[in-house]
Short mmCIF file of C-alpha atoms in Angstrom, two decimals:
data_model
loop_
_atom_site.label_atom_id
_atom_site.label_comp_id
_atom_site.label_asym_id
_atom_site.label_seq_id
_atom_site.Cartn_x
_atom_site.Cartn_y
_atom_site.Cartn_z
CA MET R 1 -0.18 0.10 0.17
CA LYS R 2 1.37 3.47 -1.03
CA LYS R 3 2.33 5.64 1.90
CA HIS R 4 0.60 9.12 2.73
CA ARG R 5 3.28 11.74 1.83
CA ALA R 6 2.08 13.40 5.90
CA SER R 7 3.93 10.37 7.11
CA ARG R 8 6.51 9.82 4.80
CA PRO R 9 10.09 9.53 6.49
CA ASN R 10 12.50 12.05 5.80
CA LEU R 11 16.15 11.97 5.52
CA LEU R 12 16.69 12.08 9.21
CA GLY R 13 14.36 8.61 9.91
CA GLU R 14 11.79 11.08 11.34
CA VAL R 15 8.27 10.49 10.25
CA ARG R 16 6.66 13.55 9.28
CA LYS R 17 3.33 15.12 10.99
CA THR R 18 2.50 17.73 8.77
CA ARG R 19 0.58 20.17 11.67
CA GLU R 20 3.26 20.03 13.78
CA GLU R 21 6.23 20.13 10.87
CA ASP R 22 4.14 23.42 9.74
CA PHE R 23 4.62 25.66 12.58
CA GLN R 24 8.24 24.82 13.20
CA LEU R 25 9.29 26.45 9.93
CA ASP R 26 9.79 29.84 10.57
CA PRO R 27 9.06 32.26 7.89
CA LYS R 28 11.54 34.51 9.34
CA CYS R 29 14.19 32.42 8.70
CA ASP R 30 16.00 33.42 5.91
CA ILE R 31 16.21 30.31 3.96
CA VAL R 32 12.21 29.42 4.65
CA PHE R 33 11.74 33.19 3.37
CA LYS R 34 13.47 32.25 0.01
CA ALA R 35 11.78 29.42 -0.53
CA ILE R 36 8.61 30.79 0.58
CA PHE R 37 8.81 33.49 -2.28
CA THR R 38 10.95 31.92 -5.09
CA GLN R 39 9.69 28.20 -5.43
CA GLY R 40 6.76 28.22 -8.51
CA ARG R 41 3.69 30.39 -9.74
CA GLU R 42 2.10 30.80 -5.84
CA SER R 43 5.53 32.19 -4.54
CA LYS R 44 5.87 34.41 -7.39
CA THR R 45 2.26 36.13 -6.91
CA ALA R 46 2.89 36.41 -3.27
CA LEU R 47 5.78 37.97 -3.74
CA ILE R 48 4.11 40.56 -6.03
CA GLY R 49 1.41 41.16 -3.66
CA LEU R 50 4.10 41.42 -0.85
CA LEU R 51 5.77 44.48 -3.01
CA ASN R 52 2.64 45.93 -3.81
CA ALA R 53 1.93 46.34 -0.07
CA VAL R 54 5.22 47.78 0.74
CA LEU R 55 5.76 49.96 -1.78
CA ASN R 56 2.21 51.13 -2.56
CA PRO R 57 1.81 52.38 -5.85
CA ALA R 58 -0.45 54.52 -7.34
CA GLU R 59 -3.99 53.11 -9.02
CA GLY R 60 -2.60 51.55 -12.42
CA LYS R 61 1.14 51.41 -11.84
CA LYS R 62 1.12 47.83 -9.69
CA ILE R 63 3.45 45.55 -10.13
CA ASN R 64 2.13 42.57 -12.48
CA LYS R 65 4.94 41.08 -13.17
CA ILE R 66 8.84 40.26 -12.01
CA VAL R 67 11.98 38.41 -12.78
CA TYR R 68 13.86 36.88 -10.42
CA LEU R 69 17.71 38.03 -10.42
CA ASN R 70 21.08 36.43 -9.41
CA THR R 71 21.70 37.31 -5.74
CA HIS R 72 25.11 37.13 -5.81
CA VAL R 73 26.89 40.39 -5.95
CA TYR R 74 29.81 40.98 -8.27
CA ILE R 75 32.92 42.32 -6.50
CA MET R 76 35.99 44.07 -7.55
CA PHE R 77 38.71 43.11 -5.43
CA LYS R 78 40.24 39.86 -3.95
CA LYS R 79 39.53 40.65 -0.31
CA GLN R 80 36.34 42.48 -0.65
CA LYS R 81 33.24 41.08 1.20
CA LYS R 82 31.00 39.24 -1.39
CA PRO R 83 27.56 40.31 -0.38
CA VAL R 84 24.44 37.35 -0.99
CA MET R 85 21.32 39.02 -1.25
CA ASP R 86 17.82 37.23 -0.28
CA ILE R 87 15.53 38.23 -3.42
CA LEU R 88 16.29 40.22 -6.10
CA VAL R 89 14.08 41.22 -8.94
CA SER R 90 13.18 43.44 -11.86
CA CYS R 91 9.65 44.30 -12.29
CA GLU R 92 8.15 45.58 -15.52
CA ASN R 93 8.97 49.25 -14.72
CA ASP R 94 12.87 48.43 -14.60
CA GLU R 95 12.80 48.99 -10.98
CA LEU R 96 15.20 46.61 -9.19
CA ILE R 97 14.03 45.24 -5.63
CA ASN R 98 16.16 43.56 -3.40
CA ILE R 99 14.29 41.63 -0.51
CA GLU R 100 15.95 41.06 2.80
CA MET R 101 14.70 39.05 5.68
CA GLN R 102 16.70 39.56 8.88
CA ILE R 103 16.11 38.32 12.67
CA ASP R 104 19.50 39.02 14.30
CA ASN R 105 20.90 42.32 14.57
CA LYS R 106 24.60 42.09 13.79
CA ASP R 107 26.89 43.70 10.90
CA ASN R 108 25.89 47.13 11.63
CA PHE R 109 22.78 46.08 9.46
CA SER R 110 21.78 49.76 8.78
CA LYS R 111 25.07 50.55 6.80
CA ARG R 112 24.77 47.10 5.12
CA THR R 113 21.75 47.73 3.48
CA GLN R 114 23.22 50.89 1.75
CA HIS R 115 26.03 48.79 0.82
CA TYR R 116 23.77 46.35 -1.20
CA LEU R 117 21.77 49.20 -2.49
CA ALA R 118 25.39 50.51 -4.18
CA CYS R 119 26.31 47.43 -5.57
CA MET R 120 22.85 47.25 -7.25
CA LEU R 121 23.76 50.38 -9.02
CA HIS R 122 26.91 49.85 -9.64
CA ASP R 123 26.48 46.07 -11.28
CA GLN R 124 24.37 47.72 -13.95
CA GLY R 125 27.66 48.14 -15.64
CA ILE R 126 26.75 51.03 -17.89
CA SER R 127 29.42 52.66 -20.22
CA GLY R 128 30.47 55.94 -21.56
CA ASP R 129 27.48 58.48 -20.41
CA ALA R 130 24.39 56.48 -20.52
CA TYR R 131 23.71 57.18 -17.05
CA ASN R 132 19.95 57.82 -17.86
CA ARG R 133 19.92 53.99 -18.82
CA LEU R 134 20.39 53.41 -15.02
CA LYS R 135 17.70 51.66 -13.08
CA PRO R 136 16.22 52.87 -9.74
CA CYS R 137 17.29 50.51 -6.83
CA ILE R 138 14.64 49.53 -3.83
CA THR R 139 15.81 47.75 -0.69
CA ILE R 140 13.05 46.32 1.31
CA ASN R 141 14.20 44.97 4.68
CA ILE R 142 11.95 43.00 7.33
CA LEU R 143 13.31 42.68 10.51
CA ASP R 144 12.73 40.86 13.67
CA PHE R 145 14.51 43.92 15.87
CA THR R 146 14.11 47.69 16.00
CA LEU R 147 16.25 50.17 14.72
CA ASN R 148 17.67 52.87 16.84
CA THR R 149 15.75 55.31 14.89
CA GLY R 150 13.61 57.19 17.85
CA LEU R 151 10.36 56.25 15.17
CA THR R 152 7.23 54.55 16.39
CA ASP R 153 5.95 53.49 13.10
CA PHE R 154 6.65 49.65 11.76
CA HIS R 155 6.68 50.62 8.36
CA THR R 156 9.57 53.70 7.63
CA CYS R 157 10.96 54.78 4.32
CA TYR R 158 14.23 56.34 3.12
CA ARG R 159 14.90 58.27 0.07
CA MET R 160 17.07 61.39 -0.90
CA HIS R 161 15.97 64.91 -0.18
CA GLU R 162 17.18 68.72 -0.05
CA THR R 163 17.60 68.89 3.79
CA THR R 164 15.77 72.55 4.34
CA ARG R 165 12.54 72.04 2.35
CA LEU R 166 12.50 67.95 2.06
CA THR R 167 12.26 68.50 -2.23
CA ALA R 168 12.73 65.21 -3.38
CA LEU R 169 16.03 64.53 -5.33
CA PRO R 170 15.51 65.00 -9.36
CA SER R 171 15.38 61.74 -10.78
CA ALA R 172 16.07 60.03 -7.71
CA LEU R 173 17.56 56.17 -7.81
CA THR R 174 17.37 54.74 -4.52
CA GLU R 175 14.73 54.21 -1.64
CA ILE R 176 15.20 52.26 1.54
CA HIS R 177 12.35 50.08 3.42
CA PHE R 178 12.55 49.12 6.73
CA ILE R 179 9.85 46.80 8.44
CA GLU R 180 10.46 46.34 12.07
CA LEU R 181 8.29 43.34 13.09
CA PRO R 182 8.36 44.15 16.85
CA LYS R 183 6.90 47.49 16.25
CA LEU R 184 3.57 46.07 15.14
CA ILE R 185 1.17 46.91 17.66
CA GLU R 186 -1.99 44.91 16.67
CA TYR R 187 0.94 41.96 16.97
CA THR R 188 0.90 42.90 20.54
CA LYS R 189 -2.33 43.81 21.28
CA GLY R 190 -3.84 40.75 19.08
CA GLU R 191 -6.20 42.88 17.17
CA PHE R 192 -7.08 42.36 13.32
CA PRO R 193 -4.54 44.22 11.23
CA ALA R 194 -6.25 47.27 9.49
CA ASP R 195 -4.14 47.08 6.22
CA THR R 196 -2.57 44.73 3.95
CA LEU R 197 1.07 45.47 5.06
CA ALA R 198 0.34 45.47 8.50
CA ARG R 199 -1.20 41.74 7.55
CA TRP R 200 1.72 40.97 6.29
CA ALA R 201 3.90 41.58 9.02
CA PHE R 202 1.62 40.03 11.37
CA TYR R 203 1.80 36.70 9.25
CA PHE R 204 5.71 36.77 9.54
CA LYS R 205 5.95 37.85 13.58
CA ALA R 206 2.93 35.15 14.40
CA LEU R 207 4.66 32.41 13.10
CA PRO R 208 5.77 29.78 13.58
CA GLN R 209 4.42 29.90 17.53
CA ASN R 210 0.93 30.67 16.01
CA LYS R 211 -0.19 32.18 19.06
CA TYR R 212 -3.54 33.84 17.62
CA PRO R 213 -4.99 31.34 14.75
CA GLU R 214 -8.51 33.23 14.49
CA ILE R 215 -6.47 36.22 13.31
CA LEU R 216 -4.45 34.12 11.06
CA SER R 217 -7.11 32.17 9.87
CA LYS R 218 -9.09 35.50 8.94
CA ILE R 219 -5.80 37.40 7.53
CA PHE R 220 -6.11 34.05 4.82
CA SER R 221 -9.34 34.46 3.91
CA GLU R 222 -9.02 38.11 3.20
CA GLU R 223 -5.57 38.23 1.56
CA LYS R 224 -5.14 35.68 -0.88
CA GLU R 225 -1.31 36.60 -1.62
CA ILE R 226 -0.86 35.65 2.21
CA GLN R 227 -2.59 32.76 1.39
CA MET R 228 -0.49 31.25 -1.17
CA ALA R 229 2.59 32.47 0.86
CA GLU R 230 1.12 30.13 4.05
CA GLN R 231 0.46 27.19 1.05
CA ALA R 232 3.97 27.51 -0.09
CA ARG R 233 5.26 27.56 3.48
CA GLN R 234 3.45 24.39 4.29
CA LYS R 235 4.40 22.87 0.86
CA ILE R 236 8.26 23.01 1.58
CA THR R 237 7.49 20.95 4.79
CA PHE R 238 7.17 18.13 2.06
CA ARG R 239 10.51 18.31 0.46
CA GLU R 240 12.88 16.02 2.10
CA LYS R 241 16.26 17.95 1.09
CA PHE R 242 15.03 21.33 2.12
CA MET R 243 13.72 20.04 5.71
CA TYR R 244 17.46 18.12 6.02
CA ALA R 245 18.84 21.58 5.05
CA TYR R 246 16.75 23.44 6.97
CA ARG R 247 17.70 21.90 10.37
CA SER R 248 21.35 21.80 9.69
CA TYR R 249 20.93 25.70 9.39
CA GLN R 250 19.28 25.87 12.37
CA ARG R 251 22.17 23.55 14.01
CA ALA R 252 24.51 25.82 12.68
CA LYS R 253 22.99 29.10 13.68
CA MET R 254 22.73 27.43 17.44
CA ASP R 255 26.36 26.53 17.18
CA GLU R 256 26.63 30.30 16.29
CA ARG R 257 25.37 31.59 19.18
CA SER R 258 26.71 28.97 21.59
CA SER R 259 30.18 30.11 20.19
CA ARG R 260 29.06 33.96 20.66
CA ILE R 261 27.82 33.46 24.02
CA TYR R 262 30.74 31.46 24.79
CA LEU R 263 33.43 34.07 24.05
CA HIS R 264 31.43 36.35 25.47
CA GLU R 265 31.48 34.72 28.80
CA GLN R 266 35.18 34.10 28.11
CA ALA R 267 35.81 37.52 27.66
CA ILE R 268 34.23 38.32 30.82
CA SER R 269 35.96 35.80 33.15
CA GLU R 270 39.34 36.97 31.53
CA GLY R 271 38.42 40.63 31.94
CA LEU R 272 37.40 39.94 35.80
CA GLU R 273 40.72 37.61 36.17
CA GLN R 274 42.48 40.58 34.79
CA GLY R 275 40.91 43.14 36.71
CA LEU R 276 41.57 40.92 40.12
CA GLU R 277 44.93 40.86 39.28
CA GLN R 278 45.48 44.16 38.66
CA GLY R 279 43.52 45.05 41.80
CA LEU R 280 46.00 42.69 43.92
CA GLU R 281 49.14 44.30 42.31
CA GLN R 282 47.61 48.07 42.85
CA GLY R 283 46.98 47.08 46.46
CA ARG R 284 50.52 45.57 46.71
CA MET R 285 52.15 48.79 45.31
CA GLU R 286 49.89 50.94 47.75
CA GLY R 287 51.06 48.45 50.64
CA LYS R 288 54.34 49.02 49.80
CA LEU R 289 54.32 52.81 49.62
CA LYS R 290 52.29 53.20 53.19
CA VAL R 291 55.09 51.16 54.32
CA LYS R 292 57.54 53.61 53.07
CA GLN R 293 55.84 56.66 54.04
CA GLU R 294 55.33 55.06 57.81
CA ILE R 295 59.39 54.40 57.54
CA ALA R 296 59.72 57.85 56.75
CA SER R 297 57.66 59.62 59.04
CA ARG R 298 59.53 57.47 62.08
CA LEU R 299 63.27 58.68 60.37
CA LYS R 300 62.03 62.31 60.34
CA SER R 301 60.87 61.90 64.14
CA GLN R 302 64.39 60.75 65.29
CA GLY R 303 65.90 63.81 63.26
CA ILE R 304 67.50 61.97 60.74
CA ASP R 305 67.83 64.88 57.41
CA THR R 306 65.58 64.98 54.34
CA ASN R 307 68.05 63.74 51.95
CA THR R 308 68.88 60.58 53.81
CA ILE R 309 65.35 59.84 54.27
CA ALA R 310 64.90 59.88 50.55
CA GLN R 311 67.79 57.63 49.64
CA ALA R 312 66.27 55.08 52.37
CA THR R 313 62.48 54.91 51.36
CA GLN R 314 63.19 56.17 47.93
CA LEU R 315 60.32 58.49 48.59
CA PRO R 316 60.50 62.37 46.67
CA ILE R 317 62.04 65.17 49.18
CA ALA R 318 58.73 67.48 48.84
CA GLU R 319 56.68 64.41 49.82
CA ILE R 320 59.13 64.00 52.82
CA GLU R 321 59.07 67.61 53.53
CA LYS R 322 55.20 67.79 54.18
CA MET R 323 55.06 65.14 56.78
#
Protein backbone atom coordinates (compact mmCIF):
# COMPACT_ATOMS: atom_id res chain seq x y z
CA MET A 1 0.00 0.00 0.00
CA LYS A 2 1.30 3.43 -0.90
CA LYS A 3 2.16 5.59 2.11
CA HIS A 4 0.46 8.92 2.60
CA ARG A 5 2.82 11.83 2.04
CA ALA A 6 2.17 13.17 5.52
CA SER A 7 3.74 10.07 7.09
CA ARG A 8 6.68 9.82 4.71
CA PRO A 9 10.03 9.45 6.57
CA ASN A 10 12.60 12.15 5.92
CA LEU A 11 16.38 11.86 5.45
CA LEU A 12 16.90 11.66 9.21
CA GLY A 13 14.51 8.71 9.50
CA GLU A 14 11.91 10.80 11.33
CA VAL A 15 8.22 10.48 10.57
CA ARG A 16 6.66 13.61 9.12
CA LYS A 17 3.72 15.05 11.02
CA THR A 18 2.26 17.73 8.80
CA ARG A 19 0.50 19.83 11.42
CA GLU A 20 3.51 19.88 13.75
CA GLU A 21 6.03 20.53 11.00
CA ASP A 22 4.03 23.40 9.47
CA PHE A 23 4.50 25.64 12.48
CA GLN A 24 8.15 24.77 13.02
CA LEU A 25 9.19 26.47 9.79
CA ASP A 26 9.81 30.08 10.72
CA PRO A 27 9.13 32.42 7.75
CA LYS A 28 11.57 34.88 9.39
CA CYS A 29 14.41 32.41 8.80
CA ASP A 30 16.12 33.64 5.63
CA ILE A 31 16.28 30.26 3.86
CA VAL A 32 12.58 29.63 4.59
CA PHE A 33 11.70 33.17 3.51
CA LYS A 34 13.57 32.69 0.25
CA ALA A 35 11.95 29.29 -0.39
CA ILE A 36 8.45 30.70 0.25
CA PHE A 37 8.84 33.45 -2.34
CA THR A 38 10.91 31.77 -5.07
CA GLN A 39 9.46 28.26 -5.54
CA GLY A 40 6.88 28.36 -8.34
CA ARG A 41 3.89 30.34 -9.58
CA GLU A 42 2.19 30.72 -6.18
CA SER A 43 5.43 32.02 -4.71
CA LYS A 44 5.78 34.63 -7.45
CA THR A 45 2.17 35.81 -7.01
CA ALA A 46 2.69 36.03 -3.24
CA LEU A 47 5.90 38.05 -3.68
CA ILE A 48 4.18 40.47 -6.08
CA GLY A 49 1.48 40.94 -3.44
CA LEU A 50 4.10 41.65 -0.76
CA LEU A 51 5.91 44.16 -3.00
CA ASN A 52 2.70 46.05 -3.79
CA ALA A 53 1.81 46.13 -0.09
CA VAL A 54 5.19 47.65 0.83
CA LEU A 55 5.61 50.08 -2.08
CA ASN A 56 1.91 51.04 -2.28
CA PRO A 57 2.08 52.22 -5.92
CA ALA A 58 -0.52 54.54 -7.41
CA GLU A 59 -3.53 53.12 -9.23
CA GLY A 60 -2.52 51.72 -12.61
CA LYS A 61 1.12 51.37 -11.55
CA LYS A 62 0.91 48.21 -9.47
CA ILE A 63 3.56 45.56 -10.08
CA ASN A 64 2.19 42.69 -12.19
CA LYS A 65 5.34 40.95 -13.43
CA ILE A 66 8.72 40.22 -11.90
CA VAL A 67 11.85 38.39 -13.03
CA TYR A 68 14.11 36.71 -10.49
CA LEU A 69 17.76 37.79 -10.76
CA ASN A 70 21.07 36.39 -9.53
CA THR A 71 21.50 37.32 -5.87
CA HIS A 72 25.31 37.12 -5.82
CA VAL A 73 26.88 40.55 -6.09
CA TYR A 74 29.91 41.13 -8.34
CA ILE A 75 33.11 41.99 -6.46
CA MET A 76 36.08 43.98 -7.77
CA PHE A 77 38.82 42.99 -5.32
CA LYS A 78 39.97 39.64 -3.90
CA LYS A 79 39.58 40.70 -0.27
CA GLN A 80 36.26 42.46 -0.84
CA LYS A 81 33.34 41.01 1.15
CA LYS A 82 30.90 39.28 -1.21
CA PRO A 83 27.28 40.18 -0.40
CA VAL A 84 24.57 37.59 -1.11
CA MET A 85 21.04 38.99 -1.20
CA ASP A 86 17.97 37.00 -0.13
CA ILE A 87 15.78 37.84 -3.13
CA LEU A 88 16.50 40.16 -6.07
CA VAL A 89 13.91 40.87 -8.78
CA SER A 90 13.36 43.15 -11.75
CA CYS A 91 9.89 44.62 -12.38
CA GLU A 92 8.16 45.60 -15.62
CA ASN A 93 8.82 49.29 -14.82
CA ASP A 94 12.59 48.51 -14.75
CA GLU A 95 12.92 48.86 -10.98
CA LEU A 96 15.36 46.52 -9.24
CA ILE A 97 14.13 45.36 -5.84
CA ASN A 98 16.12 43.54 -3.17
CA ILE A 99 14.07 41.92 -0.38
CA GLU A 100 15.92 40.96 2.82
CA MET A 101 14.73 39.10 5.91
CA GLN A 102 16.89 39.63 8.99
CA ILE A 103 16.38 38.10 12.44
CA ASP A 104 19.56 39.25 14.22
CA ASN A 105 20.84 42.80 14.44
CA LYS A 106 24.44 42.26 13.40
CA ASP A 107 27.00 43.51 10.87
CA ASN A 108 25.78 47.10 11.46
CA PHE A 109 22.66 46.40 9.41
CA SER A 110 21.71 49.98 8.45
CA LYS A 111 25.15 50.44 6.83
CA ARG A 112 25.05 46.97 5.30
CA THR A 113 21.76 47.66 3.49
CA GLN A 114 23.20 50.88 2.03
CA HIS A 115 26.18 48.90 0.77
CA TYR A 116 23.84 46.39 -0.89
CA LEU A 117 21.97 49.25 -2.53
CA ALA A 118 25.23 50.72 -3.85
CA CYS A 119 26.14 47.29 -5.24
CA MET A 120 22.82 47.14 -7.10
CA LEU A 121 23.64 50.44 -8.81
CA HIS A 122 27.23 49.45 -9.51
CA ASP A 123 26.38 46.05 -10.96
CA GLN A 124 24.26 47.55 -13.75
CA GLY A 125 27.53 48.06 -15.61
CA ILE A 126 26.76 50.99 -17.86
CA SER A 127 29.45 52.45 -20.14
CA GLY A 128 30.23 55.95 -21.33
CA ASP A 129 27.64 58.62 -20.53
CA ALA A 130 24.64 56.29 -20.55
CA TYR A 131 23.59 57.13 -17.00
CA ASN A 132 20.01 57.57 -18.19
CA ARG A 133 19.87 53.76 -18.49
CA LEU A 134 20.43 53.26 -14.76
CA LYS A 135 17.46 51.51 -13.18
CA PRO A 136 15.99 52.66 -9.85
CA CYS A 137 17.06 50.41 -6.96
CA ILE A 138 14.87 49.63 -3.97
CA THR A 139 15.74 47.63 -0.87
CA ILE A 140 13.02 46.21 1.40
CA ASN A 141 14.27 45.02 4.78
CA ILE A 142 11.97 42.96 7.01
CA LEU A 143 13.53 42.97 10.49
CA ASP A 144 12.70 41.01 13.63
CA PHE A 145 14.41 43.71 15.71
CA THR A 146 14.16 47.48 16.02
CA LEU A 147 16.53 50.07 14.64
CA ASN A 148 17.83 52.97 16.69
CA THR A 149 15.80 55.63 14.83
CA GLY A 150 13.48 56.94 17.56
CA LEU A 151 10.50 56.37 15.24
CA THR A 152 7.49 54.32 16.33
CA ASP A 153 6.05 53.33 12.93
CA PHE A 154 6.74 49.71 11.99
CA HIS A 155 7.19 50.73 8.31
CA THR A 156 9.59 53.52 7.36
CA CYS A 157 10.98 54.59 3.98
CA TYR A 158 14.15 56.57 3.27
CA ARG A 159 14.84 58.50 0.05
CA MET A 160 17.18 61.31 -0.98
CA HIS A 161 15.77 64.76 -0.13
CA GLU A 162 17.08 68.31 0.15
CA THR A 163 17.59 68.87 3.87
CA THR A 164 15.79 72.21 4.45
CA ARG A 165 12.70 71.98 2.20
CA LEU A 166 12.60 68.15 1.94
CA THR A 167 12.35 68.39 -1.85
CA ALA A 168 13.07 65.06 -3.49
CA LEU A 169 16.28 64.71 -5.47
CA PRO A 170 15.44 64.82 -9.22
CA SER A 171 15.64 61.37 -10.83
CA ALA A 172 16.42 59.74 -7.47
CA LEU A 173 17.57 56.16 -7.93
CA THR A 174 17.53 54.72 -4.42
CA GLU A 175 14.92 53.90 -1.79
CA ILE A 176 15.23 51.89 1.42
CA HIS A 177 12.30 50.41 3.34
CA PHE A 178 12.44 49.03 6.87
CA ILE A 179 9.64 46.88 8.27
CA GLU A 180 10.38 46.42 11.98
CA LEU A 181 8.17 43.54 13.12
CA PRO A 182 8.46 44.20 16.91
CA LYS A 183 6.84 47.62 16.34
CA LEU A 184 3.64 46.08 14.98
CA ILE A 185 1.15 47.24 17.63
CA GLU A 186 -1.65 44.97 16.39
CA TYR A 187 0.48 41.93 17.13
CA THR A 188 1.16 42.83 20.74
CA LYS A 189 -2.52 43.64 21.34
CA GLY A 190 -3.92 40.66 19.46
CA GLU A 191 -6.03 42.93 17.21
CA PHE A 192 -6.86 42.35 13.55
CA PRO A 193 -4.38 44.35 11.39
CA ALA A 194 -5.95 47.29 9.57
CA ASP A 195 -4.21 47.13 6.18
CA THR A 196 -2.51 44.63 3.88
CA LEU A 197 1.08 45.51 4.85
CA ALA A 198 0.28 45.17 8.57
CA ARG A 199 -1.30 41.78 7.78
CA TRP A 200 1.89 40.66 6.02
CA ALA A 201 3.92 41.82 9.02
CA PHE A 202 1.52 40.01 11.37
CA TYR A 203 1.93 36.82 9.31
CA PHE A 204 5.74 36.94 9.58
CA LYS A 205 5.67 37.83 13.29
CA ALA A 206 2.97 35.36 14.38
CA LEU A 207 4.62 32.23 12.99
CA PRO A 208 5.89 29.69 13.88
CA GLN A 209 4.34 29.92 17.39
CA ASN A 210 0.90 30.82 15.98
CA LYS A 211 -0.45 32.46 19.13
CA TYR A 212 -3.41 33.97 17.27
CA PRO A 213 -4.83 31.27 14.93
CA GLU A 214 -8.20 33.05 14.56
CA ILE A 215 -6.54 36.24 13.32
CA LEU A 216 -4.30 34.32 10.92
CA SER A 217 -7.27 32.38 9.54
CA LYS A 218 -9.10 35.66 8.88
CA ILE A 219 -5.99 37.12 7.20
CA PHE A 220 -5.74 34.07 4.92
CA SER A 221 -9.41 34.39 3.98
CA GLU A 222 -9.11 38.10 3.10
CA GLU A 223 -5.61 38.24 1.55
CA LYS A 224 -5.10 35.64 -1.19
CA GLU A 225 -1.40 36.48 -1.67
CA ILE A 226 -0.68 35.88 2.04
CA GLN A 227 -2.65 32.63 1.80
CA MET A 228 -0.45 31.65 -1.17
CA ALA A 229 2.68 32.39 0.87
CA GLU A 230 1.36 30.14 3.64
CA GLN A 231 0.56 27.39 1.12
CA ALA A 232 4.12 27.66 -0.19
CA ARG A 233 5.46 27.46 3.37
CA GLN A 234 3.47 24.31 4.03
CA LYS A 235 4.52 22.72 0.72
CA ILE A 236 8.22 22.99 1.47
CA THR A 237 7.71 20.94 4.64
CA PHE A 238 7.19 17.93 2.32
CA ARG A 239 10.56 18.44 0.65
CA GLU A 240 12.96 16.15 2.44
CA LYS A 241 16.13 17.85 1.18
CA PHE A 242 14.87 21.25 2.22
CA MET A 243 13.88 20.07 5.70
CA TYR A 244 17.29 18.45 6.11
CA ALA A 245 18.98 21.69 5.00
CA TYR A 246 16.70 23.68 7.33
CA ARG A 247 17.61 21.58 10.35
CA SER A 248 21.30 21.82 9.46
CA TYR A 249 20.93 25.58 9.11
CA GLN A 250 19.19 25.84 12.49
CA ARG A 251 21.89 23.75 14.15
CA ALA A 252 24.58 25.97 12.62
CA LYS A 253 22.76 29.06 13.94
CA MET A 254 22.53 27.52 17.42
CA ASP A 255 26.23 26.66 17.31
CA GLU A 256 27.00 30.23 16.24
CA ARG A 257 24.94 31.66 19.12
CA SER A 258 26.53 29.24 21.58
CA SER A 259 29.96 30.22 20.30
CA ARG A 260 29.15 33.92 20.70
CA ILE A 261 27.84 33.32 24.23
CA TYR A 262 30.95 31.27 25.10
CA LEU A 263 33.29 33.91 23.72
CA HIS A 264 31.37 36.62 25.58
CA GLU A 265 31.52 34.69 28.84
CA GLN A 266 35.19 33.90 28.26
CA ALA A 267 35.91 37.58 27.66
CA ILE A 268 34.09 38.47 30.89
CA SER A 269 36.01 35.78 32.79
CA GLU A 270 39.33 36.93 31.37
CA GLY A 271 38.41 40.53 32.15
CA LEU A 272 37.56 39.64 35.74
CA GLU A 273 40.83 37.74 36.16
CA GLN A 274 42.81 40.57 34.63
CA GLY A 275 40.98 43.08 36.84
CA LEU A 276 41.67 40.95 39.91
CA GLU A 277 45.36 40.72 39.06
CA GLN A 278 45.53 44.44 38.44
CA GLY A 279 43.72 45.08 41.72
CA LEU A 280 46.09 42.83 43.64
CA GLU A 281 49.10 44.44 42.03
CA GLN A 282 47.75 47.89 42.79
CA GLY A 283 47.09 46.80 46.39
CA ARG A 284 50.64 45.51 46.74
CA MET A 285 52.06 48.77 45.40
CA GLU A 286 49.87 50.86 47.71
CA GLY A 287 50.90 48.66 50.67
CA LYS A 288 54.60 49.14 49.89
CA LEU A 289 54.10 52.90 49.58
CA LYS A 290 52.33 53.05 52.93
CA VAL A 291 55.20 51.14 54.62
CA LYS A 292 57.75 53.54 53.08
CA GLN A 293 55.73 56.53 54.26
CA GLU A 294 55.55 55.12 57.82
CA ILE A 295 59.32 54.49 57.85
CA ALA A 296 60.01 57.98 56.52
CA SER A 297 57.75 59.51 59.18
CA ARG A 298 59.57 57.66 61.99
CA LEU A 299 63.02 58.59 60.66
CA LYS A 300 61.99 62.23 60.37
CA SER A 301 60.69 62.25 63.95
CA GLN A 302 64.13 60.97 65.04
CA GLY A 303 65.83 63.97 63.41
CA ILE A 304 67.28 62.17 60.37
CA ASP A 305 67.93 64.62 57.51
CA THR A 306 65.58 64.64 54.50
CA ASN A 307 68.18 63.54 51.88
CA THR A 308 69.11 60.46 53.92
CA ILE A 309 65.43 59.53 54.35
CA ALA A 310 64.82 59.98 50.60
CA GLN A 311 67.75 57.65 49.76
CA ALA A 312 66.53 55.05 52.26
CA THR A 313 62.86 55.04 51.25
CA GLN A 314 63.08 56.25 47.60
CA LEU A 315 60.32 58.77 48.35
CA PRO A 316 60.38 62.25 46.80
CA ILE A 317 62.03 64.91 49.01
CA ALA A 318 58.98 67.19 48.58
CA GLU A 319 56.69 64.47 50.00
CA ILE A 320 59.03 63.88 52.99
CA GLU A 321 59.20 67.61 53.78
CA LYS A 322 55.36 67.71 54.01
CA MET A 323 55.33 65.03 56.71
